[in-house]
Structures are given as C-alpha cells and as structure tokens.
Short mmCIF file of C-alpha atoms in Angstrom, two decimals:
data_model
loop_
_atom_site.label_atom_id
_atom_site.label_comp_id
_atom_site.label_asym_id
_atom_site.label_seq_id
_atom_site.Cartn_x
_atom_site.Cartn_y
_atom_site.Cartn_z
CA UNK A 1 -38.78 -60.21 16.99
CA UNK A 2 -36.94 -62.27 14.90
CA UNK A 3 -34.21 -59.93 13.49
CA UNK A 4 -32.02 -62.24 11.44
CA UNK A 5 -29.91 -59.54 9.12
CA UNK A 6 -29.87 -61.10 5.32
CA UNK A 7 -28.68 -57.58 4.84
CA UNK A 8 -28.87 -56.99 0.95
CA UNK A 9 -24.89 -56.71 -0.13
CA UNK A 10 -24.70 -52.57 -0.68
CA UNK A 11 -21.00 -53.39 -0.63
CA UNK A 12 -21.26 -56.11 -3.07
CA UNK A 13 -19.58 -55.53 -6.29
CA UNK A 14 -17.92 -52.51 -5.26
CA UNK A 15 -14.31 -54.15 -7.12
CA UNK A 16 -16.05 -54.69 -10.77
CA UNK A 17 -18.83 -52.03 -10.62
CA UNK A 18 -18.60 -49.12 -13.20
CA UNK A 19 -18.57 -46.00 -11.63
CA UNK A 20 -20.63 -43.19 -11.80
CA UNK A 21 -19.12 -41.06 -14.01
CA UNK A 22 -18.50 -44.16 -16.24
CA UNK A 23 -22.20 -44.66 -16.43
CA UNK A 24 -23.18 -41.01 -17.26
CA UNK A 25 -20.30 -41.02 -19.77
CA UNK A 26 -22.05 -43.97 -21.65
CA UNK A 27 -25.24 -42.22 -21.25
CA UNK A 28 -24.09 -39.38 -22.86
CA UNK A 29 -22.60 -41.47 -25.32
CA UNK A 30 -25.62 -42.58 -26.89
CA UNK A 31 -28.74 -40.59 -28.39
CA UNK A 32 -30.69 -39.28 -25.30
CA UNK A 33 -34.42 -40.86 -24.30
CA UNK A 34 -37.11 -39.19 -22.98
CA UNK A 35 -37.41 -39.37 -19.18
CA UNK A 36 -33.91 -41.76 -18.95
CA UNK A 37 -32.56 -42.35 -15.75
CA UNK A 38 -29.09 -40.20 -15.62
CA UNK A 39 -27.15 -40.74 -11.73
CA UNK A 40 -25.96 -37.83 -9.88
CA UNK A 41 -22.59 -38.16 -9.49
CA UNK A 42 -20.23 -36.94 -6.52
CA UNK A 43 -16.14 -34.99 -7.29
CA UNK A 44 -14.68 -37.91 -6.36
CA UNK A 45 -16.86 -40.40 -8.87
CA UNK A 46 -19.14 -42.12 -6.66
CA UNK A 47 -22.92 -41.98 -7.17
CA UNK A 48 -24.56 -39.05 -4.62
CA UNK A 49 -26.20 -40.78 -1.96
CA UNK A 50 -29.26 -39.12 -2.78
CA UNK A 51 -30.64 -39.74 -6.35
CA UNK A 52 -33.73 -37.95 -8.27
CA UNK A 53 -35.59 -39.20 -11.29
CA UNK A 54 -39.53 -38.61 -12.38
CA UNK A 55 -40.59 -36.74 -9.10
CA UNK A 56 -39.42 -39.33 -6.80
CA UNK A 57 -36.09 -38.84 -4.58
CA UNK A 58 -34.24 -41.99 -3.29
CA UNK A 59 -31.00 -43.42 -1.40
CA UNK A 60 -28.37 -45.42 -3.14
CA UNK A 61 -25.34 -47.50 -2.54
CA UNK A 62 -22.56 -44.25 -3.58
CA UNK A 63 -19.78 -46.96 -4.61
CA UNK A 64 -22.68 -49.10 -6.81
CA UNK A 65 -25.66 -47.04 -7.35
CA UNK A 66 -28.00 -49.81 -6.74
CA UNK A 67 -30.68 -48.52 -5.01
CA UNK A 68 -32.31 -48.65 -1.44
CA UNK A 69 -35.48 -50.12 -1.41
CA UNK A 70 -37.88 -48.44 0.40
CA UNK A 71 -36.31 -44.99 0.53
CA UNK A 72 -38.28 -43.18 -2.23
CA UNK A 73 -39.80 -40.16 -1.74
CA UNK A 74 -41.95 -38.12 -3.90
CA UNK A 75 -41.50 -34.84 -4.53
CA UNK A 76 -38.63 -34.04 -1.70
CA UNK A 77 -35.47 -35.90 -0.40
CA UNK A 78 -35.43 -38.38 2.38
CA UNK A 79 -34.21 -37.09 5.59
CA UNK A 80 -31.30 -39.59 5.69
CA UNK A 81 -29.79 -41.96 3.35
CA UNK A 82 -27.68 -43.62 6.37
CA UNK A 83 -27.87 -47.31 5.72
CA UNK A 84 -29.11 -48.09 9.27
CA UNK A 85 -29.82 -51.43 10.14
CA UNK A 86 -33.12 -51.15 9.67
CA UNK A 87 -32.55 -49.90 6.34
CA UNK A 88 -30.66 -53.00 5.45
CA UNK A 89 -33.30 -55.24 6.69
CA UNK A 90 -36.58 -53.19 5.05
CA UNK A 91 -34.15 -53.48 1.48
CA UNK A 92 -33.36 -56.98 1.79
CA UNK A 93 -37.37 -57.81 2.47
CA UNK A 94 -38.59 -55.89 -0.31
CA UNK A 95 -35.95 -57.55 -2.56
CA UNK A 96 -37.36 -60.76 -1.35
CA UNK A 97 -40.85 -60.10 -1.95
CA UNK A 98 -39.71 -59.12 -5.67
CA UNK A 99 -38.20 -62.49 -6.44
CA UNK A 100 -41.10 -64.54 -5.17
CA UNK A 101 -40.03 -65.09 -1.55
CA UNK A 102 -43.32 -65.41 0.66
CA UNK A 103 -43.65 -65.27 4.55
CA UNK A 104 -40.00 -62.69 4.97
CA UNK A 105 -40.35 -60.42 7.64
CA UNK A 106 -40.31 -56.94 6.16
CA UNK A 107 -39.61 -54.16 8.81
CA UNK A 108 -40.79 -50.64 8.62
CA UNK A 109 -38.66 -47.81 9.56
CA UNK A 110 -38.90 -44.14 10.90
CA UNK A 111 -37.69 -41.26 8.31
CA UNK A 112 -34.46 -41.07 10.35
CA UNK A 113 -33.57 -44.96 9.58
CA UNK A 114 -34.76 -46.43 12.62
CA UNK A 115 -36.87 -49.12 13.33
CA UNK A 116 -40.78 -48.17 14.43
CA UNK A 117 -41.56 -49.29 17.53
CA UNK A 118 -44.01 -51.08 16.35
CA UNK A 119 -43.42 -53.88 14.08
CA UNK A 120 -45.85 -55.99 12.15
CA UNK A 121 -45.59 -59.30 10.36
CA UNK A 122 -47.67 -59.18 7.52
CA UNK A 123 -47.69 -63.13 6.86
CA UNK A 124 -48.70 -64.29 10.46
CA UNK A 125 -50.95 -60.87 11.75
CA UNK A 126 -48.79 -60.49 14.54
CA UNK A 127 -47.66 -57.26 15.80
CA UNK A 128 -45.11 -56.45 18.69
CA UNK A 129 -42.72 -53.63 20.33
CA UNK A 130 -39.06 -53.22 19.21
CA UNK A 131 -36.15 -51.28 20.16
CA UNK A 132 -35.98 -48.37 17.66
CA UNK A 133 -32.13 -48.63 17.32
CA UNK A 134 -31.83 -52.44 17.05
CA UNK A 135 -35.14 -53.98 15.89
CA UNK A 136 -35.03 -56.31 18.90
CA UNK A 137 -38.67 -57.76 19.75
CA UNK A 138 -39.87 -56.97 23.16
CA UNK A 139 -40.45 -59.93 24.63
CA UNK A 140 -44.18 -60.24 25.90
CA UNK A 141 -45.82 -57.55 23.38
CA UNK A 142 -46.44 -59.54 20.67
CA UNK A 143 -50.27 -59.61 19.95
CA UNK A 144 -52.90 -60.08 16.87
CA UNK A 145 -53.23 -56.38 15.80
CA UNK A 146 -51.06 -53.54 17.44
CA UNK A 147 -49.93 -52.79 20.70
CA UNK A 148 -51.72 -50.86 23.13
CA UNK A 149 -48.85 -48.76 23.76
CA UNK A 150 -44.84 -49.50 23.40
CA UNK A 151 -43.78 -46.03 24.63
CA UNK A 152 -44.30 -48.23 28.24
CA UNK A 153 -43.14 -51.58 26.89
CA UNK A 154 -39.89 -53.18 28.09
CA UNK A 155 -37.05 -51.20 26.54
CA UNK A 156 -38.25 -47.93 26.25
CA UNK A 157 -39.40 -47.88 30.16
CA UNK A 158 -36.17 -49.29 31.40
CA UNK A 159 -33.72 -45.88 30.71
CA UNK A 160 -31.21 -47.95 33.01
CA UNK A 161 -32.05 -51.95 32.95
CA UNK A 162 -28.77 -53.11 34.01
CA UNK A 163 -28.56 -50.63 37.12
CA UNK A 164 -31.97 -51.54 38.09
CA UNK A 165 -31.43 -55.41 38.06
CA UNK A 166 -28.26 -55.03 39.83
CA UNK A 167 -29.72 -53.30 42.45
CA UNK A 168 -32.67 -55.95 42.57
CA UNK A 169 -30.62 -58.48 42.94
CA UNK A 170 -28.28 -56.97 45.92
CA UNK A 171 -32.04 -56.02 47.66
CA UNK A 172 -32.00 -59.85 47.74
CA UNK A 173 -28.79 -60.75 49.35
CA UNK A 174 -27.51 -62.73 46.63
CA UNK A 175 -26.16 -66.38 46.93
CA UNK A 176 -22.34 -67.01 46.65
CA UNK A 177 -21.42 -67.37 43.09
CA UNK A 178 -24.26 -65.93 41.63
CA UNK A 179 -24.33 -63.89 38.76
CA UNK A 180 -24.20 -60.18 38.93
CA UNK A 181 -24.20 -58.35 35.79
CA UNK A 182 -21.64 -55.51 35.10
CA UNK A 183 -23.08 -52.22 33.65
CA UNK A 184 -22.21 -49.43 32.00
CA UNK A 185 -22.27 -45.64 33.22
CA UNK A 186 -25.43 -44.98 31.57
CA UNK A 187 -27.39 -47.90 32.70
CA UNK A 188 -27.12 -49.98 30.50
CA UNK A 189 -25.15 -53.38 30.29
CA UNK A 190 -21.80 -54.11 29.31
CA UNK A 191 -21.69 -55.81 26.03
CA UNK A 192 -19.20 -58.57 27.61
CA UNK A 193 -20.63 -60.24 30.54
CA UNK A 194 -18.52 -62.86 32.20
CA UNK A 195 -19.88 -65.57 34.88
CA UNK A 196 -17.91 -68.87 36.24
CA UNK A 197 -15.08 -68.75 33.72
CA UNK A 198 -17.42 -68.01 30.61
CA UNK A 199 -16.96 -64.35 28.94
CA UNK A 200 -19.98 -63.68 26.64
CA UNK A 201 -21.55 -60.56 24.60
CA UNK A 202 -25.56 -60.01 25.25
CA UNK A 203 -27.48 -57.27 24.08
CA UNK A 204 -26.71 -53.82 26.10
CA UNK A 205 -30.26 -52.80 26.68
CA UNK A 206 -31.64 -55.78 27.59
CA UNK A 207 -28.58 -58.11 28.87
CA UNK A 208 -29.98 -60.74 27.05
CA UNK A 209 -27.04 -63.49 26.20
CA UNK A 210 -26.61 -63.26 22.29
CA UNK A 211 -25.82 -66.82 21.48
CA UNK A 212 -22.70 -68.54 19.68
CA UNK A 213 -20.41 -65.93 21.70
CA UNK A 214 -19.36 -67.64 24.92
CA UNK A 215 -15.95 -68.78 25.58
CA UNK A 216 -14.35 -69.99 28.83
CA UNK A 217 -11.60 -68.31 29.76
CA UNK A 218 -11.27 -66.08 26.95
CA UNK A 219 -12.74 -62.79 25.88
CA UNK A 220 -14.56 -62.62 22.71
CA UNK A 221 -12.66 -60.61 19.69
CA UNK A 222 -16.25 -58.26 19.47
CA UNK A 223 -19.00 -57.84 21.03
CA UNK A 224 -20.57 -55.67 18.35
CA UNK A 225 -23.98 -57.03 17.49
CA UNK A 226 -23.20 -57.54 13.71
CA UNK A 227 -25.87 -58.95 11.37
CA UNK A 228 -23.84 -62.98 12.01
CA UNK A 229 -24.09 -63.05 15.43
CA UNK A 230 -27.68 -61.63 15.22
CA UNK A 231 -28.79 -64.26 13.13
CA UNK A 232 -26.65 -67.03 14.65
CA UNK A 233 -28.26 -65.63 18.18
CA UNK A 234 -31.85 -66.27 16.76
CA UNK A 235 -31.28 -69.51 14.54
CA UNK A 236 -29.67 -71.07 18.23
CA UNK A 237 -32.94 -69.59 20.24
CA UNK A 238 -35.23 -71.20 17.55
CA UNK A 239 -33.50 -74.39 17.40
CA UNK A 240 -33.75 -74.15 21.65
CA UNK A 241 -37.37 -74.44 21.08
CA UNK A 242 -37.18 -77.25 18.79
CA UNK A 243 -37.90 -75.80 15.19
CA UNK A 244 -35.61 -78.28 12.86
CA UNK A 245 -34.21 -77.30 9.65
CA UNK A 246 -32.98 -73.76 10.63
CA UNK A 247 -29.54 -72.68 9.40
CA UNK A 248 -27.23 -71.07 11.72
CA UNK A 249 -24.39 -69.42 10.15
CA UNK A 250 -20.67 -69.54 10.89
CA UNK A 251 -19.36 -65.92 12.42
CA UNK A 252 -15.45 -64.89 12.26
CA UNK A 253 -14.18 -63.54 15.74
CA UNK A 254 -14.53 -60.20 14.59
CA UNK A 255 -18.23 -61.24 14.07
CA UNK A 256 -18.57 -61.01 10.28
CA UNK A 257 -19.54 -63.84 8.14
CA UNK A 258 -17.31 -67.12 7.61
CA UNK A 259 -16.94 -66.95 3.84
CA UNK A 260 -17.75 -70.47 3.55
CA UNK A 261 -21.32 -71.41 5.46
CA UNK A 262 -23.08 -74.92 5.30
CA UNK A 263 -26.51 -76.11 5.97
CA UNK A 264 -26.43 -79.38 8.46
CA UNK A 265 -30.03 -79.85 7.25
CA UNK A 266 -29.43 -80.23 3.65
CA UNK A 267 -26.12 -81.30 3.14
CA UNK A 268 -24.93 -77.83 1.20
CA UNK A 269 -22.34 -75.92 1.63
CA UNK A 270 -21.67 -72.58 -0.52
CA UNK A 271 -19.75 -69.23 -0.82
CA UNK A 272 -21.32 -65.88 0.88
CA UNK A 273 -20.39 -62.48 1.44
CA UNK A 274 -18.55 -61.97 4.62
CA UNK A 275 -20.14 -58.29 5.36
CA UNK A 276 -23.60 -59.66 5.01
CA UNK A 277 -24.15 -63.45 4.71
CA UNK A 278 -25.79 -63.20 1.27
CA UNK A 279 -25.04 -66.52 -0.58
CA UNK A 280 -23.13 -66.05 -3.67
CA UNK A 281 -25.27 -67.74 -6.27
CA UNK A 282 -23.94 -70.76 -8.14
CA UNK A 283 -21.57 -71.85 -4.98
CA UNK A 284 -23.75 -74.68 -3.99
CA UNK A 285 -22.22 -77.95 -3.47
CA UNK A 286 -23.66 -81.11 -2.04
CA UNK A 287 -21.70 -82.91 1.27
CA UNK A 288 -18.28 -80.75 0.09
CA UNK A 289 -17.27 -76.93 0.92
CA UNK A 290 -16.34 -74.53 -2.18
CA UNK A 291 -12.46 -74.79 -2.86
CA UNK A 292 -12.32 -71.24 -2.80
CA UNK A 293 -14.74 -68.60 -1.52
CA UNK A 294 -12.60 -65.50 -2.57
CA UNK A 295 -14.56 -63.27 -4.94
CA UNK A 296 -13.17 -63.36 -8.28
CA UNK A 297 -14.57 -62.05 -11.14
CA UNK A 298 -16.01 -64.86 -12.31
CA UNK A 299 -18.38 -65.61 -9.28
CA UNK A 300 -19.08 -61.96 -9.54
CA UNK A 301 -20.34 -62.05 -12.49
CA UNK A 302 -21.81 -65.86 -12.22
CA UNK A 303 -23.78 -64.80 -9.11
CA UNK A 304 -25.08 -61.47 -10.77
CA UNK A 305 -26.56 -63.10 -13.87
CA UNK A 306 -28.30 -66.08 -11.48
CA UNK A 307 -29.52 -63.33 -9.06
CA UNK A 308 -31.20 -61.39 -11.94
CA UNK A 309 -33.72 -64.48 -12.82
CA UNK A 310 -33.82 -62.69 -16.48
CA UNK A 311 -34.11 -65.47 -19.12
CA UNK A 312 -31.29 -65.19 -22.08
CA UNK A 313 -28.31 -63.96 -19.44
CA UNK A 314 -24.97 -65.39 -19.87
CA UNK A 315 -24.30 -67.15 -16.81
CA UNK A 316 -20.33 -68.01 -17.22
CA UNK A 317 -18.81 -71.65 -15.61
CA UNK A 318 -16.52 -71.47 -13.01
CA UNK A 319 -13.93 -73.81 -11.85
CA UNK A 320 -13.27 -74.91 -8.24
CA UNK A 321 -10.58 -71.63 -7.93
CA UNK A 322 -13.52 -69.08 -8.59
CA UNK A 323 -11.55 -68.76 -12.06
CA UNK A 324 -13.59 -68.89 -15.71
CA UNK A 325 -14.06 -73.04 -16.60
CA UNK A 326 -12.13 -72.56 -20.06
CA UNK A 327 -15.02 -73.64 -22.21
CA UNK A 328 -17.77 -71.32 -22.27
CA UNK A 329 -21.09 -72.15 -23.93
CA UNK A 330 -23.61 -69.20 -24.93
CA UNK A 331 -27.10 -70.30 -26.50
CA UNK A 332 -25.68 -73.67 -27.83
CA UNK A 333 -22.26 -72.27 -29.33
CA UNK A 334 -19.38 -73.02 -27.21
CA UNK A 335 -15.70 -71.22 -27.19
CA UNK A 336 -12.63 -71.13 -25.55
CA UNK A 337 -11.90 -68.26 -22.60
CA UNK A 338 -9.09 -66.37 -21.12
CA UNK A 339 -9.34 -67.60 -17.10
CA UNK A 340 -8.78 -64.77 -15.67
CA UNK A 341 -10.98 -62.49 -17.64
CA UNK A 342 -13.30 -64.73 -19.32
CA UNK A 343 -12.54 -62.92 -22.47
CA UNK A 344 -13.21 -64.88 -25.62
CA UNK A 345 -10.24 -66.34 -27.62
CA UNK A 346 -11.29 -65.25 -31.04
CA UNK A 347 -11.65 -68.18 -33.61
CA UNK A 348 -12.63 -71.17 -30.91
CA UNK A 349 -15.83 -70.97 -31.73
CA UNK A 350 -17.22 -73.99 -33.17
CA UNK A 351 -20.71 -75.67 -34.85
CA UNK A 352 -23.48 -75.11 -32.77
CA UNK A 353 -23.93 -77.97 -30.10
CA UNK A 354 -19.79 -78.91 -30.50
CA UNK A 355 -18.09 -78.01 -27.62
CA UNK A 356 -14.11 -77.79 -27.56
CA UNK A 357 -12.40 -80.69 -26.19
CA UNK A 358 -9.34 -78.58 -25.85
CA UNK A 359 -8.06 -75.00 -25.40
CA UNK A 360 -4.67 -75.30 -26.30
CA UNK A 361 -3.91 -72.77 -29.22
CA UNK A 362 -3.45 -75.17 -31.48
CA UNK A 363 -1.92 -74.08 -34.97
CA UNK A 364 -5.91 -73.96 -36.51
CA UNK A 365 -7.18 -72.28 -33.58
CA UNK A 366 -4.02 -69.25 -33.54
CA UNK A 367 -4.84 -69.13 -37.51
CA UNK A 368 -8.33 -68.30 -36.98
CA UNK A 369 -7.48 -66.25 -33.91
CA UNK A 370 -5.57 -64.03 -35.78
CA UNK A 371 -7.54 -64.25 -39.22
CA UNK A 372 -10.64 -62.45 -36.73
CA UNK A 373 -8.27 -60.59 -34.60
CA UNK A 374 -7.78 -58.38 -38.14
CA UNK A 375 -10.40 -55.12 -38.37
CA UNK A 376 -9.71 -55.77 -42.22
CA UNK A 377 -8.43 -58.80 -43.26
CA UNK A 378 -5.78 -58.75 -45.93
CA UNK A 379 -6.80 -59.76 -49.35
CA UNK A 380 -7.16 -63.77 -49.80
CA UNK A 381 -6.86 -64.55 -46.01
CA UNK A 382 -8.56 -67.36 -45.25
CA UNK A 383 -10.39 -67.76 -42.49
CA UNK A 384 -9.98 -71.90 -41.60
CA UNK A 385 -12.54 -74.39 -40.15
CA UNK A 386 -11.40 -76.42 -36.94
CA UNK A 387 -12.15 -79.38 -35.72
CA UNK A 388 -13.36 -79.70 -31.76
CA UNK A 389 -9.69 -81.14 -30.78
CA UNK A 390 -8.11 -77.86 -32.62
CA UNK A 391 -7.40 -79.65 -35.47
CA UNK A 392 -7.75 -78.62 -39.13
CA UNK A 393 -10.90 -79.84 -40.68
CA UNK A 394 -10.46 -82.32 -43.11
CA UNK A 395 -12.03 -80.32 -46.25
CA UNK A 396 -11.45 -76.60 -46.16
CA UNK A 397 -13.46 -73.67 -48.55
CA UNK A 398 -12.49 -70.41 -50.29
CA UNK A 399 -14.86 -68.47 -52.43
CA UNK A 400 -16.15 -70.79 -53.73
CA UNK A 401 -12.83 -73.15 -53.87
CA UNK A 402 -12.71 -76.49 -51.71
CA UNK A 403 -9.87 -78.45 -50.61
CA UNK A 404 -8.65 -81.37 -48.30
CA UNK A 405 -5.39 -80.03 -46.12
CA UNK A 406 -3.40 -81.96 -43.68
CA UNK A 407 -5.59 -82.25 -40.09
CA UNK A 408 -2.25 -81.11 -38.31
CA UNK A 409 -0.47 -78.26 -40.29
CA UNK A 410 -3.76 -77.33 -42.22
CA UNK A 411 -1.35 -77.77 -45.63
CA UNK A 412 -3.54 -78.29 -48.59
CA UNK A 413 -3.38 -81.81 -50.04
CA UNK A 414 -2.26 -80.69 -54.02
CA UNK A 415 -4.81 -82.38 -56.38
CA UNK A 416 -7.70 -82.31 -54.46
CA UNK A 417 -9.19 -79.03 -55.36
CA UNK A 418 -12.79 -78.77 -56.66
CA UNK A 419 -14.55 -75.85 -57.28
CA UNK A 420 -18.44 -75.51 -55.96
CA UNK A 421 -18.33 -78.88 -54.46
CA UNK A 422 -16.19 -80.84 -51.54
CA UNK A 423 -13.74 -83.35 -52.42
CA UNK A 424 -15.80 -86.89 -52.15
CA UNK A 425 -13.22 -87.96 -49.54
CA UNK A 426 -10.37 -87.03 -47.95
CA UNK A 427 -8.75 -89.97 -46.57
CA UNK A 428 -5.30 -89.49 -46.91
CA UNK A 429 -4.42 -92.84 -48.81
CA UNK A 430 -1.55 -94.64 -50.37
CA UNK A 431 -2.17 -92.84 -53.86
CA UNK A 432 -3.69 -89.43 -52.33
CA UNK A 433 0.22 -89.18 -50.53
CA UNK A 434 2.03 -90.01 -53.59
CA UNK A 435 0.13 -87.80 -55.64
CA UNK A 436 0.67 -85.40 -52.82
CA UNK A 437 4.28 -85.63 -52.83
CA UNK A 438 4.32 -85.58 -56.97
CA UNK A 439 2.87 -82.46 -57.37
CA UNK A 440 5.00 -81.10 -54.65
CA UNK A 441 8.29 -82.29 -56.18
CA UNK A 442 7.26 -80.92 -59.84
CA UNK A 443 6.74 -77.67 -58.02
CA UNK A 444 10.43 -77.36 -57.16
CA UNK A 445 11.10 -77.48 -60.74
CA UNK A 446 12.08 -81.33 -60.81
CA UNK A 447 11.69 -83.29 -64.53
CA UNK A 448 10.20 -86.54 -64.88
CA UNK A 449 8.22 -86.85 -61.84
CA UNK A 450 5.43 -89.94 -61.68
CA UNK A 451 2.23 -88.27 -60.79
CA UNK A 452 -0.68 -90.98 -60.21
CA UNK A 453 -3.92 -90.68 -61.12
CA UNK A 454 -6.51 -91.25 -58.04
CA UNK A 455 -10.21 -91.92 -57.95
CA UNK A 456 -12.26 -90.21 -56.51
CA UNK A 457 -12.52 -92.22 -52.88
CA UNK A 458 -8.63 -92.34 -52.93
CA UNK A 459 -8.17 -95.35 -54.21
CA UNK A 460 -5.46 -95.53 -57.17
CA UNK A 461 -7.50 -95.40 -60.79
CA UNK A 462 -6.93 -98.81 -62.19
CA UNK A 463 -5.80 -97.64 -65.51
CA UNK A 464 -2.36 -95.81 -64.93
CA UNK A 465 -0.64 -93.68 -68.24
CA UNK A 466 2.77 -91.96 -69.11
CA UNK A 467 4.42 -91.05 -71.92
CA UNK A 468 2.29 -93.16 -74.31
CA UNK A 469 2.01 -96.31 -71.95
CA UNK A 470 -0.76 -97.27 -70.11
CA UNK A 471 -1.15 -100.20 -67.58
CA UNK A 472 -3.34 -101.70 -65.05
CA UNK A 473 -2.69 -101.46 -61.32
CA UNK A 474 -3.86 -102.75 -58.14
CA UNK A 475 -6.44 -99.65 -56.57
CA UNK A 476 -5.20 -99.84 -52.87
CA UNK A 477 -0.90 -100.16 -53.55
CA UNK A 478 -0.64 -99.13 -56.66
CA UNK A 479 1.63 -101.49 -58.01
CA UNK A 480 1.68 -102.32 -61.53
CA UNK A 481 -0.57 -105.88 -62.69
CA UNK A 482 2.06 -108.19 -64.40
CA UNK A 483 1.17 -108.27 -68.35
CA UNK A 484 -1.45 -105.78 -68.57
CA UNK A 485 -0.01 -102.52 -70.19
CA UNK A 486 -0.25 -101.69 -73.81
CA UNK A 487 0.99 -98.40 -76.13
CA UNK A 488 -1.01 -96.02 -76.86
CA UNK A 489 -4.25 -97.91 -76.03
CA UNK A 490 -5.63 -98.77 -72.81
CA UNK A 491 -5.41 -101.81 -71.51
CA UNK A 492 -8.93 -103.83 -70.04
CA UNK A 493 -7.97 -103.87 -66.08
#
C-alpha cells in the first residue's frame, strides 16, 4: 500500500494561533447567535481534545482548535482522540477532497485510531490488507473487491517474521557473507539492519528496507518510520518501477522533512513544514531555492490565505527573508507596512491603482500618519495629500479652500489660495516664487515690499502697477519693457 503520509499540519500555526480562551472571550463579547459553536477549553488555555456541536462530538488539535476530519460521532464521544498515523492520513485525504483533488487515497480507521485491516482505494477499485498500526500494505493481497481474509494474510499471520526468516536461512546453511537479519526479542525485525558495510532502516514487521536510509560505515540517526521516510520510501519504489515525474522528498537525519524541497520534474522549489511535509503555499520558486524557509508571520498568513481558496481574502506579499514586503496592496489600494509585523503605516495609502515608490517616512507621510493616529483630530488640522514618491501633492485643499504647496516641505505657496476650486497651475515659476517671497517678507512687517501680480498660468501679468505707476513687463522674466510705463493710466502692452 502506498502510505505516503501527507500529514495535515496539526501543529502548524501554533505560534500564531489564538488560544481557546481568547476565542471564547471574542465570542462572548459579540451578541450571541442561536446554534453558534463555542469551543470547550482546558484550564491551561488549550482546546479540549473532544468538542461538541449540534449533537456531534469530534476531535480537534488542542493547540489550534482545528477539527480533525473524519472523527465526527453523533450522540457520543469518540473512543479516542489520539492523533494516530491513520487519523492524520484520513484528515489529509478528506482535506484534499474538499479542495477538489481527485484520485487521492483516504484510509479507513478503527475507533481506536488504528488502520482498518482492509483498505480500498475508491479511484482504482482495488482493496488490500494492511498492518493495523502502520497502514503498510501486505504485498500480494491487492484484488478488485475486498480480500477474502486479512486475519491470515502476511503481517498478521507472521507473529515472529524475523525469527522465522532467520530459522529458514540457518536451515539452508547460508553462504559466506549472506545477509542475516537482526531480530528483536518479540520476533520482529530490528529497526536497523546492516550488511556489507551498510546500515539501513527496515519496517519491523516485514523487514523491508526503507529506501533512502542506507548509509555506508555509519548508522542512521533514527529509524523511526516518520512521514518523510515513509513518503520517500514509496516514491523511490515507484521510481524503481519506472514511474516518472514522482516527487521524492528530502529528509533530515532525524527523519523530519528538509524545510526546502525541490521537485526535479517541474523545477519548482518550495518550503515545507518539517514535521509533516505540508507545502507552505506562496513559497514556490522555479529553478531557485527560497532564501529563507523559517516560518515567519508573513509566510504563515500568506499560506493560510492561499489555503482557504476564498475570494477577496488578503494575501500578503513576503520578501526573500520571509518578512512582509514594504508595499502591500488590497482591492486596488496600495500602502506601506512595517516589515516585521505587516502593520499598515498610516497615511501611506494613495489613490486606487497608485503604488508608493518609496516607504521612507517622508515629511508628507509623517504628517498623514500623525493626523490619522489622532482619535479626535485637532480643530483645523489638515490631512495632507501625498504623491507616490512621498512628497506633498502640489495642490492641497481643506474645507473648500485650495492652495499650492512646495512638494518637499508642504509649505503653502503664498498668493495661490483659491476658494471652491483648485488653482489653474501650481508650477513654481519665477513670478510665483517672487510673489511668495514678497508676501512672506510683508508678513514679517517689512514696508515697501514689491509683490508682483501673476497670471493663472504662473507667468507675470503683462502690466504691473505700484504707487500709481504702471509698466509693461516680460511675462517670463518680469523685467520692465523700456518706454512702456505710464502714471495713473494703464499702458498698452
């Protein structure tokens, strides 16, 4: 039996998941809904392993509260909520079916969590016998329809398979150097075997070598049949049979999944959960390994969002280090965030479809952040409009009054104020700058300051007047035109 265990990550999200008590508090803070599910908590804040809702009892992961699929029992508690290999495989199989995956094998479990001795693959129609504790297929029992008897088949009939094999070997007078299995006291095969300078792991009930564990002149660190070792074993067996395109996981010496996995047939590399091998969605890169596979908050949030498959769910962008990318976008609105937490930097939101080109806390972003951070904005306080590069928008408006500003400082360009409409131009021409300087000097109390008049376009008005004298000027430079002046009248320019 193919027992590649794509175990659902029951321990996944422990760091970030809310506690049971937190969830109950949130539910109690909201108006109660008839029939709403309310979790049962342990005194230490974890979820009770057995939960109840609408006449059904079911098992959950105590740390995350996530339901273990396939454990529902009506009107009575499950006999066991211990997360056995069968329960984990069944949960993952049912989860894959819910997500639309076809052809995936979902095992049947006994109430005590062990594998049912007869298993059937719904997609192929074949049934076969398995070992109740590991789910390993008993070779030669695969038939269409249920096998006649799994009590007398292979594993269950051979209560001391290693001793039996050893006795048969010794009865035939073994050849020099021929392999002799090592047995446990109970007659099963020792988990670690050695031959011709190699050490390797085997399945204790069958003695079959776990492929990928063979080491020369050294011993495997562990021979525990972990999900990674089992999945790698079956993938290598399939390759030996000529199956192509098969994914073969890489395992650490302790039997866990290597956090970075690569599929040689597709060229994609991705991060996985070490305990279960579950792919972290959103980490796939082609022909390149992810720089960091440590489970960060951004990677966790992105994985959960992609896994949900729901439309409109925010999916954060993460950088190569697993931190939040500086710029995030949701529903067409882009903004800056803090890299470690993903918290929005208030004031960096721009118009729909406009993406910030910088997330440096410029003067404009800072003023917007300060304004939005106030629970009760001060009287007359203004929320500035910023451009994508963090500068002040050339036109600022507040309560019907608009004016031009200097882009880097946000200072008002004096003389540009208009009511109920925007200035025609905020180009900082020679006239506009001279007028601003004149008004500023006048505000300091200086007398006799000349303040030029500017056209809506920003050029000098062709006629300038002061103290009864008017004269013509060059619209661009503001210099007087010789011979074009008059007292108490407007010259023709």
